[in-house]
PDB file of C-alpha atoms in Angstrom:
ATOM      1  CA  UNK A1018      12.091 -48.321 -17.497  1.00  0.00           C
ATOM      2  CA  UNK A1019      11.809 -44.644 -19.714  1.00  0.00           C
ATOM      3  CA  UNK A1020       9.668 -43.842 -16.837  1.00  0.00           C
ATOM      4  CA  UNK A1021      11.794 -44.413 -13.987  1.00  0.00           C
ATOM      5  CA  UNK A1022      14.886 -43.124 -15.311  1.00  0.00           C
ATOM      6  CA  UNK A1023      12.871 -39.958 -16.587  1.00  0.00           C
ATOM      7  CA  UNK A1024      11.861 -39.821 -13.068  1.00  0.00           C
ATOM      8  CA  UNK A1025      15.423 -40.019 -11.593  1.00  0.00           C
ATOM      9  CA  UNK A1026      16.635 -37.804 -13.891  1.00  0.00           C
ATOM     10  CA  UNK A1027      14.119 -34.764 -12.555  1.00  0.00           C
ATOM     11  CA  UNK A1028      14.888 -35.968  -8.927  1.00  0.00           C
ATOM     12  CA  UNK A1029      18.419 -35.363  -9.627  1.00  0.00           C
ATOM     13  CA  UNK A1030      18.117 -32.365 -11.256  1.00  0.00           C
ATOM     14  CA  UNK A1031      15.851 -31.226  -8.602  1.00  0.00           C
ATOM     15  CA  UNK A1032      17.980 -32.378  -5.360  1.00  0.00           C
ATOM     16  CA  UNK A1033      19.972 -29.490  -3.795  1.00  0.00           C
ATOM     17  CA  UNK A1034      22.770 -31.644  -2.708  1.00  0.00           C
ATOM     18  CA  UNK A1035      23.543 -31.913  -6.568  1.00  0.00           C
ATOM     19  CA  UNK A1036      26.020 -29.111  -7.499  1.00  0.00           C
ATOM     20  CA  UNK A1037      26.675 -30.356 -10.942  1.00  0.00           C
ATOM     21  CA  UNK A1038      25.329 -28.269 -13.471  1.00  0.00           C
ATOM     22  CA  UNK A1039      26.091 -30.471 -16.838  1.00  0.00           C
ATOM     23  CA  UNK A1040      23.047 -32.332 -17.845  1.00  0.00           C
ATOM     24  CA  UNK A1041      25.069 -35.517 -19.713  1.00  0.00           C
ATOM     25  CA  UNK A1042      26.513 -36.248 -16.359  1.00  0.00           C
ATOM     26  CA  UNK A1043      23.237 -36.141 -14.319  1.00  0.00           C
ATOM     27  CA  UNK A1044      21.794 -37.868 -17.006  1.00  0.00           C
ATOM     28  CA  UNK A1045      24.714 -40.702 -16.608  1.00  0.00           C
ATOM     29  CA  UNK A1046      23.876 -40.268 -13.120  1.00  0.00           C
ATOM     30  CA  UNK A1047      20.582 -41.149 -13.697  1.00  0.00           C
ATOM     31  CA  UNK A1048      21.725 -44.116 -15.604  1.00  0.00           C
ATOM     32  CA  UNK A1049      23.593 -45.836 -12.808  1.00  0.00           C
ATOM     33  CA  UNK A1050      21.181 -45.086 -10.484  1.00  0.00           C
ATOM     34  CA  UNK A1051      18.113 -46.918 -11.735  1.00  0.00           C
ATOM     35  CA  UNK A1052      20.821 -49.601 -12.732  1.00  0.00           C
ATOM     36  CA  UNK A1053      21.742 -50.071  -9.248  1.00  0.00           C
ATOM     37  CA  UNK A1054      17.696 -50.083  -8.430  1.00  0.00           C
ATOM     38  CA  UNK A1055      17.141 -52.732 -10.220  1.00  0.00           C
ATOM     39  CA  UNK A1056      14.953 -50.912 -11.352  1.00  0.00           C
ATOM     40  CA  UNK A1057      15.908 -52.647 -15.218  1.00  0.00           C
ATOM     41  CA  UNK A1058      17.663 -55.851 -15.811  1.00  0.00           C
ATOM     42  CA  UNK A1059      21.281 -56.853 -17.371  1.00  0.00           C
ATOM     43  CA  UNK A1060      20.913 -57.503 -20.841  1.00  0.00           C
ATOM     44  CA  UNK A1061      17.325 -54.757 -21.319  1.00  0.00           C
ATOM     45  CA  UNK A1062      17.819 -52.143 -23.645  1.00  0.00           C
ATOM     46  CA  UNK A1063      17.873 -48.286 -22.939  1.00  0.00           C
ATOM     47  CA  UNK A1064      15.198 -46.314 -24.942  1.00  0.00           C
ATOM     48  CA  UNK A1065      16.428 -44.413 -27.915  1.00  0.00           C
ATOM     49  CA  UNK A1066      18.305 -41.632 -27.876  1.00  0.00           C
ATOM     50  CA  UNK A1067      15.855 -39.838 -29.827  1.00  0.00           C
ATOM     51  CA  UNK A1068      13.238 -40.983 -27.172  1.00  0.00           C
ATOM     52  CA  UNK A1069      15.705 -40.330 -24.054  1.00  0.00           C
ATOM     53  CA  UNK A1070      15.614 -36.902 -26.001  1.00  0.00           C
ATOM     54  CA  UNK A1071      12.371 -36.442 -26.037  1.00  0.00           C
ATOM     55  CA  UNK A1072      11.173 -37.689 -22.506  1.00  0.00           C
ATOM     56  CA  UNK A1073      13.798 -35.643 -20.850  1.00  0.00           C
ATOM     57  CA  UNK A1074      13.959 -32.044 -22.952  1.00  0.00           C
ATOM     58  CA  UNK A1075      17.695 -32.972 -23.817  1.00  0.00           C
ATOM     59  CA  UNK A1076      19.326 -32.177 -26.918  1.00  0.00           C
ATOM     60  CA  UNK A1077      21.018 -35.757 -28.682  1.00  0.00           C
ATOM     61  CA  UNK A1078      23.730 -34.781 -28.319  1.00  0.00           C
ATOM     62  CA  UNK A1079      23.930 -34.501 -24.375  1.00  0.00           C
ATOM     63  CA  UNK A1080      22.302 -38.060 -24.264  1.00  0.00           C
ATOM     64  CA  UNK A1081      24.873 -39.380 -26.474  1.00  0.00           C
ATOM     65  CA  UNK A1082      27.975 -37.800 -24.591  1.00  0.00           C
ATOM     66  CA  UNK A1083      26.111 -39.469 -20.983  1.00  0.00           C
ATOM     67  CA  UNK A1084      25.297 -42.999 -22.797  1.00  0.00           C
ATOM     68  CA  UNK A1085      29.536 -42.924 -24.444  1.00  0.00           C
ATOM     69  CA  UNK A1086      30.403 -42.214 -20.853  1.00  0.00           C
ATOM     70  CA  UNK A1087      28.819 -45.886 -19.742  1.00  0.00           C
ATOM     71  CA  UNK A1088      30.157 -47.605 -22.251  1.00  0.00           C
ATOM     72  CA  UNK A1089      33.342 -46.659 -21.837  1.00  0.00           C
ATOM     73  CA  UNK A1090      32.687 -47.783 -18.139  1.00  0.00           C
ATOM     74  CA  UNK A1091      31.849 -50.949 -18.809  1.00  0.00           C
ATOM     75  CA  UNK A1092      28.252 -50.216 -17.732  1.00  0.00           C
ATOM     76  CA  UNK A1093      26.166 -50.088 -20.671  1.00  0.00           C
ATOM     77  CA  UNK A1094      27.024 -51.984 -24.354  1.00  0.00           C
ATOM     78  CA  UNK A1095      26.205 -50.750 -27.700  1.00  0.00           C
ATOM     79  CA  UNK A1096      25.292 -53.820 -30.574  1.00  0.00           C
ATOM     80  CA  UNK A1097      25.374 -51.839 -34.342  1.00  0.00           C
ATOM     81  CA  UNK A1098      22.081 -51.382 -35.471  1.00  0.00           C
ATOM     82  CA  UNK A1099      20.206 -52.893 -32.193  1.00  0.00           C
ATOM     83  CA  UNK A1100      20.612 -50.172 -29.923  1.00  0.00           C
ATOM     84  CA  UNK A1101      22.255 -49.670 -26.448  1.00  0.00           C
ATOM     85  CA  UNK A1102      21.922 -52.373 -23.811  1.00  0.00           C
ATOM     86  CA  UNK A1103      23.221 -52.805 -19.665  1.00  0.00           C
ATOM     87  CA  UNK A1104      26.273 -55.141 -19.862  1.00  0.00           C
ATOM     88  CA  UNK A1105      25.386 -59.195 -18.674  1.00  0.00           C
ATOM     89  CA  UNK A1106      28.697 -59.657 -18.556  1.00  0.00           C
ATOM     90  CA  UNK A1107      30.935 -57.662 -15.813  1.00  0.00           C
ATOM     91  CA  UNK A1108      32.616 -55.115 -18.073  1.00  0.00           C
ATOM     92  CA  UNK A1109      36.166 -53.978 -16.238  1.00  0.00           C
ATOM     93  CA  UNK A1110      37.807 -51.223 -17.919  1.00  0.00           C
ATOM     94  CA  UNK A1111      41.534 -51.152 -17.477  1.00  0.00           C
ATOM     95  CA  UNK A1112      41.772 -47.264 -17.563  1.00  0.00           C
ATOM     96  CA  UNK A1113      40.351 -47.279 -14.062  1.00  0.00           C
ATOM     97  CA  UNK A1114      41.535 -47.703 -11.044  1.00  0.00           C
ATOM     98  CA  UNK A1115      38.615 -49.086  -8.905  1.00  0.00           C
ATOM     99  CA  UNK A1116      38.374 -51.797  -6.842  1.00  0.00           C
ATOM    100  CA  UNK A1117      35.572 -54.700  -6.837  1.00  0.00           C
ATOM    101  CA  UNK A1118      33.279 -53.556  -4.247  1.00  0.00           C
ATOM    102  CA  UNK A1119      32.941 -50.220  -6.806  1.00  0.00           C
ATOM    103  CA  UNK A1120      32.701 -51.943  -9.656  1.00  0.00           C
ATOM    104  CA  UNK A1121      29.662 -54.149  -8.765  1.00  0.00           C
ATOM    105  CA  UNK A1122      27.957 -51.154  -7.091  1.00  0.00           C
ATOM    106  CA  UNK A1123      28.265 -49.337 -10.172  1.00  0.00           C
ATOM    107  CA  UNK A1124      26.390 -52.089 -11.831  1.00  0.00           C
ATOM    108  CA  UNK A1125      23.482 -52.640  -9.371  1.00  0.00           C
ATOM    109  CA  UNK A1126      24.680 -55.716  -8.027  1.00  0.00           C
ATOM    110  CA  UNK A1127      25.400 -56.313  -4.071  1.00  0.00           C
ATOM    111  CA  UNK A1128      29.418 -57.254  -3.176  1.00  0.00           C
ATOM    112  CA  UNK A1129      30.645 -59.060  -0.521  1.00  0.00           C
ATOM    113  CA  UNK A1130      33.348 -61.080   0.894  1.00  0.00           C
ATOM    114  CA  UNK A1131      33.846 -64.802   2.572  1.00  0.00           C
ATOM    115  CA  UNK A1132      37.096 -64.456   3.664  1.00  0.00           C
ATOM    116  CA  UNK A1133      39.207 -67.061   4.518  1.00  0.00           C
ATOM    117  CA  UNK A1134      42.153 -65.310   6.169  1.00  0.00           C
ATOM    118  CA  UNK A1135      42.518 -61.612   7.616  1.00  0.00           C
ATOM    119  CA  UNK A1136      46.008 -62.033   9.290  1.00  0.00           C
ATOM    120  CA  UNK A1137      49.328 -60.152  10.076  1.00  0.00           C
ATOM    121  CA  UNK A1138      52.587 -62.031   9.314  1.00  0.00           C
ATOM    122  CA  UNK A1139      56.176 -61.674   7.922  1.00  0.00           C
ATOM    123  CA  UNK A1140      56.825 -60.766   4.588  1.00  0.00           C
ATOM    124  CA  UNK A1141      57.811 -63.871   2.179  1.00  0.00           C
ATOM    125  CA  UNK A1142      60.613 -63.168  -0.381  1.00  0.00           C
ATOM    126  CA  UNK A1143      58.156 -63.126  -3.223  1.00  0.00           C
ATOM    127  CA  UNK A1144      55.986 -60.306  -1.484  1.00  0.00           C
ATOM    128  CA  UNK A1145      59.833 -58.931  -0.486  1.00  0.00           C
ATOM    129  CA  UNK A1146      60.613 -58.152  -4.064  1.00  0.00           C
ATOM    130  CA  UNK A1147      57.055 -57.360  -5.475  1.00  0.00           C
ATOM    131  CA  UNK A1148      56.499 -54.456  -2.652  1.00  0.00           C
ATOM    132  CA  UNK A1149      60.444 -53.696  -2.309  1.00  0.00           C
ATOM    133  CA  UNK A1150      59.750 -54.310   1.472  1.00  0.00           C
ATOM    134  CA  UNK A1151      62.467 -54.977   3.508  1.00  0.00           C
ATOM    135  CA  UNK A1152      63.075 -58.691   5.189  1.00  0.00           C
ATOM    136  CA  UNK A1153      61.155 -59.213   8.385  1.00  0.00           C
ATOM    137  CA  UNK A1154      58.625 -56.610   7.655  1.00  0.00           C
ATOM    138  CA  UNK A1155      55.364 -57.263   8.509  1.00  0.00           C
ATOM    139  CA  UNK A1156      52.275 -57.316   5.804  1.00  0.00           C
ATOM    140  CA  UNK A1157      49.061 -58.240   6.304  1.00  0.00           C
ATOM    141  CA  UNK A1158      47.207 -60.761   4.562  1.00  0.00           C
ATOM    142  CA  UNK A1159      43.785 -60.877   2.834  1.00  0.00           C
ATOM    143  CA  UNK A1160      42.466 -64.541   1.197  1.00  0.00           C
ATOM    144  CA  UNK A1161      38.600 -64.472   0.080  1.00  0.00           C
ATOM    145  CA  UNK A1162      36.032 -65.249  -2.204  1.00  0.00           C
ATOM    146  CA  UNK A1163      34.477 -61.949  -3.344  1.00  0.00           C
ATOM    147  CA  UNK A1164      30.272 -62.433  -4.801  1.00  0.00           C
ATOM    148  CA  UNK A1165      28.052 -59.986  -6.009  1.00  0.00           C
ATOM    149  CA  UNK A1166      24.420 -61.028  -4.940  1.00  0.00           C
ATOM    150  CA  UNK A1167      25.081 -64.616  -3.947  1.00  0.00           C
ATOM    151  CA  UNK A1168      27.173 -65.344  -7.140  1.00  0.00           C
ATOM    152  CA  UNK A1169      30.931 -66.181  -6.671  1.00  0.00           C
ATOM    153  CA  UNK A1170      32.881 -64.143  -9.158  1.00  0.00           C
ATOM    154  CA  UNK A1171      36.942 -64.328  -7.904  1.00  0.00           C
ATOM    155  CA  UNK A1172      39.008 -65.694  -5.394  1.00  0.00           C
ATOM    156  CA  UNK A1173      41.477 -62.831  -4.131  1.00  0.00           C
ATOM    157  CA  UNK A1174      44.745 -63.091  -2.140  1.00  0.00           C
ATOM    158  CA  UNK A1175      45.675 -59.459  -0.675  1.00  0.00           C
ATOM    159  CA  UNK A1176      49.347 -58.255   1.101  1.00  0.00           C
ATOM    160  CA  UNK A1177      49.381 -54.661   2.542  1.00  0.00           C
ATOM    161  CA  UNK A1178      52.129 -53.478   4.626  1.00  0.00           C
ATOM    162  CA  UNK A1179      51.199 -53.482   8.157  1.00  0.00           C
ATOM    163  CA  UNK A1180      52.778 -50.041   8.706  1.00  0.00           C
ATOM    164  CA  UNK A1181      49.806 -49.015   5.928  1.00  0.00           C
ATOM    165  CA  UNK A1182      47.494 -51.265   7.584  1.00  0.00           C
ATOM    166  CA  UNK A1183      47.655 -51.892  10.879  1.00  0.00           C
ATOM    167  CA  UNK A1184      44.873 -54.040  11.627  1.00  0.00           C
ATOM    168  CA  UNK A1185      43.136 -56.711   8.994  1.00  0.00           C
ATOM    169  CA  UNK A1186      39.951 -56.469  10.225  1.00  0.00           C
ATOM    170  CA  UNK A1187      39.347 -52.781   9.125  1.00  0.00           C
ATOM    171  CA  UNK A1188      38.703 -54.246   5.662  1.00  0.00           C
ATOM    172  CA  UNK A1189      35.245 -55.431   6.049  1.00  0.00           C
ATOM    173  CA  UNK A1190      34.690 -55.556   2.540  1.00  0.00           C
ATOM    174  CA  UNK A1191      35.884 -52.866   0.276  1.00  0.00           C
ATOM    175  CA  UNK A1192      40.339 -52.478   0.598  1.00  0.00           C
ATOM    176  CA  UNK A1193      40.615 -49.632  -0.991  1.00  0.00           C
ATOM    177  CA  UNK A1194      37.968 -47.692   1.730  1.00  0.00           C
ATOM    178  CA  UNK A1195      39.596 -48.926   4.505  1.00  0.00           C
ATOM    179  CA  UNK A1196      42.849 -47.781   2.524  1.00  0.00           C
ATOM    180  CA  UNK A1197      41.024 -44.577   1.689  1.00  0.00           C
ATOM    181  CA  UNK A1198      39.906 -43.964   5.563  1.00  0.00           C
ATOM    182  CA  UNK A1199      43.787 -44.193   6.286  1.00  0.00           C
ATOM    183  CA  UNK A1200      44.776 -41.812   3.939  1.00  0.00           C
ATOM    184  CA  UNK A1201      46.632 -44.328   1.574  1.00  0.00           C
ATOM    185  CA  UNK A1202      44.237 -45.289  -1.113  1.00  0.00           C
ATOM    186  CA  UNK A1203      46.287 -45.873  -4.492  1.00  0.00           C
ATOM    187  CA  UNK A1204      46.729 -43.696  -7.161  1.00  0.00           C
ATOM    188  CA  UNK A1205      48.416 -45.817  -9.993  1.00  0.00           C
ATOM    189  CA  UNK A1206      48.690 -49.802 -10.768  1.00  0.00           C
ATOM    190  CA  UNK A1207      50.868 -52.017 -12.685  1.00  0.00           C
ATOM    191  CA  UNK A1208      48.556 -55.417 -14.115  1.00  0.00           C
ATOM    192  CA  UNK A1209      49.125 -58.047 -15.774  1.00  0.00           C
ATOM    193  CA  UNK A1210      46.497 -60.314 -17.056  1.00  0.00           C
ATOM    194  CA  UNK A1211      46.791 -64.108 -17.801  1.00  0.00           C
ATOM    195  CA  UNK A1212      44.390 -66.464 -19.662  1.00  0.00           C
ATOM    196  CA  UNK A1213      44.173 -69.885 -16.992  1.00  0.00           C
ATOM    197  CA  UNK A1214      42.482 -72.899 -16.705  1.00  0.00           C
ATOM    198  CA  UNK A1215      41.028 -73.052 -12.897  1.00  0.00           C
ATOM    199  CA  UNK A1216      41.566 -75.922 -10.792  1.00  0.00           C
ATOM    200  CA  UNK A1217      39.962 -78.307  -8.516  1.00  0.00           C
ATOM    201  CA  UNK A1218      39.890 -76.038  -5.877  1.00  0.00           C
ATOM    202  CA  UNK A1219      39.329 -72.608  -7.501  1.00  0.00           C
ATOM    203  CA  UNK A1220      36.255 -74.236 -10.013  1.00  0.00           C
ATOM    204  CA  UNK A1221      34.858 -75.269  -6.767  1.00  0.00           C
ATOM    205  CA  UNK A1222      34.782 -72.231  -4.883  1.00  0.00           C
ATOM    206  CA  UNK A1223      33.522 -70.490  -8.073  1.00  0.00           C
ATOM    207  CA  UNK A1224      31.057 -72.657  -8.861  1.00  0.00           C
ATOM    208  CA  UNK A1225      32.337 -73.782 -12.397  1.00  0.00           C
ATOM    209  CA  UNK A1226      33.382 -77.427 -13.924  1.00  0.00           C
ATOM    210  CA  UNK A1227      37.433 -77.981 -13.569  1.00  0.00           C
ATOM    211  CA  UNK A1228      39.622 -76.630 -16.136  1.00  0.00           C
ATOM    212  CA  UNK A1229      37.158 -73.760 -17.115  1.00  0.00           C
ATOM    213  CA  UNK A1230      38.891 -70.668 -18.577  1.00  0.00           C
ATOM    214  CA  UNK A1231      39.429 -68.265 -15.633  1.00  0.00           C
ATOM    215  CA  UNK A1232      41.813 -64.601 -15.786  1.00  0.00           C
ATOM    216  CA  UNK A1233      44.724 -64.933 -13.161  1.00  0.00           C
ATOM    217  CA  UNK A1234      45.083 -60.719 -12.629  1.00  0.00           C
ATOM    218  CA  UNK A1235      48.654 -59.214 -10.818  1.00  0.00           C
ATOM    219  CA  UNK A1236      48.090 -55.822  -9.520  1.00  0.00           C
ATOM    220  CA  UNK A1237      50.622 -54.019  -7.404  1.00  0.00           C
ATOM    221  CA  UNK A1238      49.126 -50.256  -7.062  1.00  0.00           C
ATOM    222  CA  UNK A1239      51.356 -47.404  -5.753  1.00  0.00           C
ATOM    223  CA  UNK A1240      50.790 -44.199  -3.814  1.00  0.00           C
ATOM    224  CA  UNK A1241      51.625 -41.209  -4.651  1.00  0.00           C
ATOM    225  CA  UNK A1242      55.099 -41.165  -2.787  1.00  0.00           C
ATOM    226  CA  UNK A1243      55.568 -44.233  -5.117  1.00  0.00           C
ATOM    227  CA  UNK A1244      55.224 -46.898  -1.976  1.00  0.00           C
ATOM    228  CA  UNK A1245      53.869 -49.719  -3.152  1.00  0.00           C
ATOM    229  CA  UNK A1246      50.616 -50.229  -1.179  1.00  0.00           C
ATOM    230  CA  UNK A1247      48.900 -53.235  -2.051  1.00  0.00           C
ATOM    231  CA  UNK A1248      49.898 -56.764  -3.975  1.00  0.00           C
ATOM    232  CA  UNK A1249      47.253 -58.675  -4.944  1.00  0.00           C
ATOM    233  CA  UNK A1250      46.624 -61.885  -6.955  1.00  0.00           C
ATOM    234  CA  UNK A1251      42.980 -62.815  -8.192  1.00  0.00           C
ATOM    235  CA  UNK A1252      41.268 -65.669  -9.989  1.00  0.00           C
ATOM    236  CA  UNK A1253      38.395 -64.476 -12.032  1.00  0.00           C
ATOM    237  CA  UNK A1254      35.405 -66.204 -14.110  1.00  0.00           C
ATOM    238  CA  UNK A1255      36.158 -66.386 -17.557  1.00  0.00           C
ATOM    239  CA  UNK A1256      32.201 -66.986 -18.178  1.00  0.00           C
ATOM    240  CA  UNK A1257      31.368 -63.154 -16.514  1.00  0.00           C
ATOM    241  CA  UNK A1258      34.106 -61.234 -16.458  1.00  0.00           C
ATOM    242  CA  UNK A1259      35.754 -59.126 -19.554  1.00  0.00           C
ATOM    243  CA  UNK A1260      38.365 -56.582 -19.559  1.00  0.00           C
ATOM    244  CA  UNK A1261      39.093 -53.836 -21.163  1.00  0.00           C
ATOM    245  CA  UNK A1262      41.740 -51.311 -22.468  1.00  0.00           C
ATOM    246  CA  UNK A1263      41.157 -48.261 -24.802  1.00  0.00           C
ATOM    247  CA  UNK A1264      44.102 -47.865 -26.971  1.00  0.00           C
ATOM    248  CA  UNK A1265      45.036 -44.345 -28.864  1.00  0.00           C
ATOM    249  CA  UNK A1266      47.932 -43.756 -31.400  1.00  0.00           C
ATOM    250  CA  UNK A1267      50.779 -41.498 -30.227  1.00  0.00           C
TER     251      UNK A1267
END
C-alpha cells in the first residue's frame, strides 16, 4: 500500500494538469485516489505518519493536516493508540453538501441506480408545501434503489420541479450532475434525520431481516435564488451507514 500511494503521490506531483501547489492536499489527493483503486481495502490501516513522512520527503505536519482532512470527510478513521484506518462503514458528514454518487466515488466504491420510476406528474399537496410550488405545477419524480458495487445501500424517492428539470431521464445516475449540467445544482440543504425500523418491503430491497434499524433522511436543498430545487426522502442501512455533524461553540 506505502508503495502505491508513494507512487501516486509523485505522479501527482509530477502531472501538469495539477495546478495545486500545497503538498497536504496532493497528498489527500493521493489518499483518495489509491482508495478509489482499490488499490487498499476498507478497514487496512495507512502507514504512519512518521513513515508517510519519510517515504514521501514531507514534513509531519503536512501529512497530518492531509490525513485530518479525510477524517473529517468521512474517508479515513482514526482508533487512539492504533493508528489511522479507511472507514468500513460509509462515513457521511453533514457539513457537506454532496450527493450519493460523490460520496461512494470518494470512497472507491462503484454507484448506481435501479430505478423504479423516472416520471413527470402534478405536484401533491405534501410536495406543494415542502417546495412552496404552486397547485398544478408539474415535478418530476425519481423512486430507486441506489448500490455501490452490487450492495444495496438506500431506497430514494426524488421531486424536482419540471421547470428545473425538464426531462427525468437526464438523471442517469448522479441528480445533482444532471442538476449541475442545467445550471441549478444546490447550494444549501435543510435535513432531518430519523432513527426507523424498515419494513417488509424496504428490508427486502435492502437486503436486511424486517424491522432492522434503518435512517429515514428529509432533505429539501435550495439554490441560490432560494428556490427550492430538490425534495427528497431516503431509507438508509443502519448496519453501513453513519452520519456525521461537527459541532463548535459560539
Amino acid at each position: 500500500m506505502e508503495t502505491a500511494l508513494t507512487k501516486e503521490y509523485r505522479h501527482i506531483c509530477r502531472d501538469p494538469a495539477n495546478h495545486q501547489p500545497l503538498a497536504y492536499l496532493r497528498l489527500r489527493q493521493a489518499i483518495r485516489n489509491v482508495v478509489q483503486q482499490r488499490d487498499i481495502e476498507p478497514g487496512h490501516a495507512l502507514p504512519s505518519e512518521r513513515d508517510l513522512s519519510h517515504a514521501l520527503k514531507l514534513s509531519r505536519v503536512t501529512v497530518r493536516k492531509a490525513i485530518a482532512g479525510l477524517v473529517e470527510e468521512g474517508l479515513l478513521t482514526q482508533r487512539h493508540g492504533a493508528g489511522t484506518f479507511i472507514a468500513e462503514r460509509i462515513v457521511k458528514p453533514m457539513s457537506r453538501l454532496t450527493s450519493f454518487t460523490e460520496d461512494l466515488r470518494e470512497r472507491g466504491l462503484r454507484p448506481r441506480s435501479e430505478f423504479f420510476e423516472r416520471v413527470i406528474g402534478e405536484v401533491t399537496p405534501e410536495e406543494s408545501m415542502a417546495m412552496n410550488l404552486s397547485p398544478g405545477s408539474l415535478v418530476v419524480r425519481l423512486h430507486r434503489l441506489r448500490y455501490g458495487q452490487d450492495e444495496p445501500l438506500a431506497i430514494e424517492r426524488s421531486v424536482v420541479p419540471a421547470n428545473v428539470l425538464p426531462d427525468p431521464m437526464l438523471v442517469r445516475d448522479s441528480l445533482y450532475e444532471a442538476l449541475e449540467q442545467l445550471g441549478c445544482r444546490p447550494r444549501r440543504a435543510l435535513q432531518r434525520l430519523r432513527a426507523v425500523s424498515l419494513n417488509a418491503q424496504q428490508a427486502r430491497l435492502l437486503h436486511v431481516a424486517v424491522g432492522s434499524a434503518g435512517l429515514n433522511i428529509e432533505r429539501r436543498s435550495f439554490l441560490d435564488d432560494g428556490r427550492v430545487v430538490e425534495f427528497t426522502t431516503s431509507w438508509y442501512r443502519g448496519d453501513i451507514y453513519d452520519f456525521v455533524a461537527e459541532l463548535h461553540t459560539d
